[in-house]
C-alpha cells in the first residue's frame, strides 16, 4: 500500500486481473465418495492491472505495464467435502492453497502470491 504526499492520505493497492484455466486431478479418500483431494496447475493470462512500481532513485511511484509478467502459473491443492449430492449436480466445499510459480513483475525481488481460502464447487453430472 502507498500512503504519502499527493494522494490525500488514501491507501493505494495494486490490482491484477487474470483469466485462468485450472487443470486438476482428484482422488476420492473415503468409501462414501464424499471427501476428495484435488491437485493441479492453473494457467493464467493478465487481462489488466493498475500496479504501480517504485523507483528508489527518484523516490516516486510510476505505472509501467511492461514490467508485469503477463503469463502466470500456479500450483494448487484442495480438499473437498460433498455436502449436497443430487443426480443432476453436486455441491462440495473445502479449503484450498495456491502458490504462484512466477514473480508478478520483472523487478528484482520475490513477489509471488501464496493464498489460502475456502472454495465451493458445483459439478454438473452428465450421466444417462
C-alpha positions as a printed NumPy array, in Angstrom:
array([[  0.   ,   0.   ,   0.   ],
       [  1.179,   3.522,  -0.697],
       [  0.346,   6.397,   1.609],
       [  2.107,   9.695,   1.068],
       [  2.042,  13.247,  -0.229],
       [ -0.207,  13.804,  -3.216],
       [ -2.81 ,  11.147,  -2.558],
       [ -4.609,  12.84 ,   0.352],
       [ -3.692,  10.049,   2.783],
       [ -5.603,   7.305,   0.973],
       [ -4.074,   3.861,   0.695],
       [ -3.365,   2.53 ,  -2.806],
       [ -3.429,  -1.185,  -3.574],
       [ -2.215,  -2.8  ,  -6.768],
       [ -4.87 ,  -4.882,  -8.547],
       [ -4.213,  -7.699, -11.027],
       [ -6.986,  -9.262, -13.139],
       [ -6.283, -12.679, -14.685],
       [ -8.203, -15.076, -16.912],
       [ -7.308, -18.537, -15.606],
       [ -7.641, -22.132, -16.741],
       [ -7.367, -24.765, -13.973],
       [ -6.244, -28.324, -14.771],
       [ -6.8  , -30.775, -11.886],
       [ -6.61 , -34.392, -10.847],
       [ -8.652, -35.615,  -7.909],
       [ -8.656, -38.638,  -5.634],
       [-11.601, -39.885,  -3.582],
       [-10.49 , -40.516,   0.012],
       [-13.468, -42.312,   1.57 ],
       [-15.85 , -45.17 ,   0.769],
       [-18.914, -42.902,   0.549],
       [-17.328, -40.742,  -2.221],
       [-17.805, -37.559,  -0.19 ],
       [-14.211, -36.499,   0.583],
       [-11.744, -35.784,  -2.217],
       [ -8.244, -34.351,  -2.581],
       [ -7.561, -32.302,  -5.719],
       [ -4.193, -31.129,  -7.067],
       [ -3.497, -29.136, -10.16 ],
       [ -1.926, -26.398, -12.133],
       [ -3.56 , -23.103, -13.101],
       [ -2.511, -21.243, -16.245],
       [ -3.293, -17.526, -16.204],
       [ -3.05 , -14.533, -18.524],
       [ -3.103, -10.949, -17.232],
       [ -6.06 ,  -9.005, -18.608],
       [ -5.432,  -5.713, -16.804],
       [ -3.608,  -4.128, -13.887],
       [ -3.255,  -0.744, -12.239],
       [  0.007,  -1.713, -10.495],
       [  2.483,   0.988,  -9.508],
       [  6.249,   0.374,  -9.307],
       [  8.69 ,   2.199,  -7.046],
       [ 11.801,   3.971,  -8.341],
       [ 14.148,   4.28 ,  -5.366],
       [ 16.442,   6.792,  -7.136],
       [ 13.594,   9.215,  -7.856],
       [ 11.631,   8.315,  -4.723],
       [  8.447,   8.037,  -6.776],
       [  5.829,   5.515,  -7.836],
       [  5.07 ,   5.097, -11.539],
       [  2.982,   2.919, -13.822],
       [  4.745,   0.691, -16.388],
       [  2.818,  -2.388, -17.538],
       [  5.844,  -3.677, -19.493],
       [  7.34 ,  -4.661, -16.108],
       [  4.451,  -7.051, -15.358],
       [  4.677, -10.736, -16.348],
       [  1.573, -11.388, -18.46 ],
       [  1.616, -15.213, -18.118],
       [  1.375, -16.89 , -14.71 ],
       [  1.34 , -20.458, -13.466],
       [  0.056, -21.552, -10.055],
       [  0.138, -24.859,  -8.221],
       [ -2.927, -25.576,  -6.141],
       [ -4.28 , -28.188,  -3.799],
       [ -7.656, -28.537,  -2.123],
       [ -9.825, -30.855,  -0.078],
       [-13.499, -31.03 ,  -0.994],
       [-16.373, -32.429,   1.035],
       [-19.564, -33.245,  -0.868],
       [-22.341, -31.532,   1.097],
       [-25.262, -31.716,  -1.325],
       [-25.282, -34.644,  -3.762],
       [-28.102, -34.932,  -6.293],
       [-28.424, -36.96 ,  -9.518],
       [-28.117, -33.776, -11.622],
       [-25.391, -31.85 ,  -9.765],
       [-23.158, -31.905,  -6.665],
       [-22.114, -29.139,  -4.294],
       [-18.833, -29.511,  -2.415],
       [-16.866, -27.151,  -0.164],
       [-13.419, -27.186,   1.388],
       [-10.103, -25.429,   1.985],
       [ -7.565, -24.703,  -0.736],
       [ -3.997, -23.439,  -1.079],
       [ -2.402, -21.887,  -4.148],
       [  1.213, -20.861,  -4.855],
       [  2.318, -18.716,  -7.782],
       [  5.425, -20.121,  -9.54 ],
       [  6.479, -16.91 , -11.284],
       [  7.097, -13.406,  -9.962],
       [  4.261, -10.979, -10.554],
       [  6.599,  -8.48 , -12.193],
       [ 10.074,  -8.305, -13.712],
       [ 11.603,  -6.15 , -10.97 ],
       [ 14.136,  -7.617,  -8.501],
       [ 12.749,  -9.47 ,  -5.518],
       [ 10.494, -12.402,  -4.835],
       [  6.889, -11.271,  -5.382],
       [  4.873, -14.477,  -5.56 ],
       [  1.378, -14.967,  -4.285],
       [  0.631, -17.635,  -1.681],
       [ -3.048, -17.825,  -0.855],
       [ -5.303, -19.905,   1.357],
       [ -9.057, -19.913,   1.409],
       [-12.335, -21.726,   1.297],
       [-13.93 , -22.63 ,  -2.009],
       [-17.192, -24.101,  -3.193],
       [-17.746, -26.147,  -6.361],
       [-20.776, -27.153,  -8.319],
       [-20.266, -30.165, -10.596],
       [-22.963, -30.983, -13.129],
       [-23.496, -34.711, -13.724],
       [-23.925, -35.806, -17.326],
       [-24.739, -39.466, -16.777],
       [-27.626, -41.048, -18.664]])
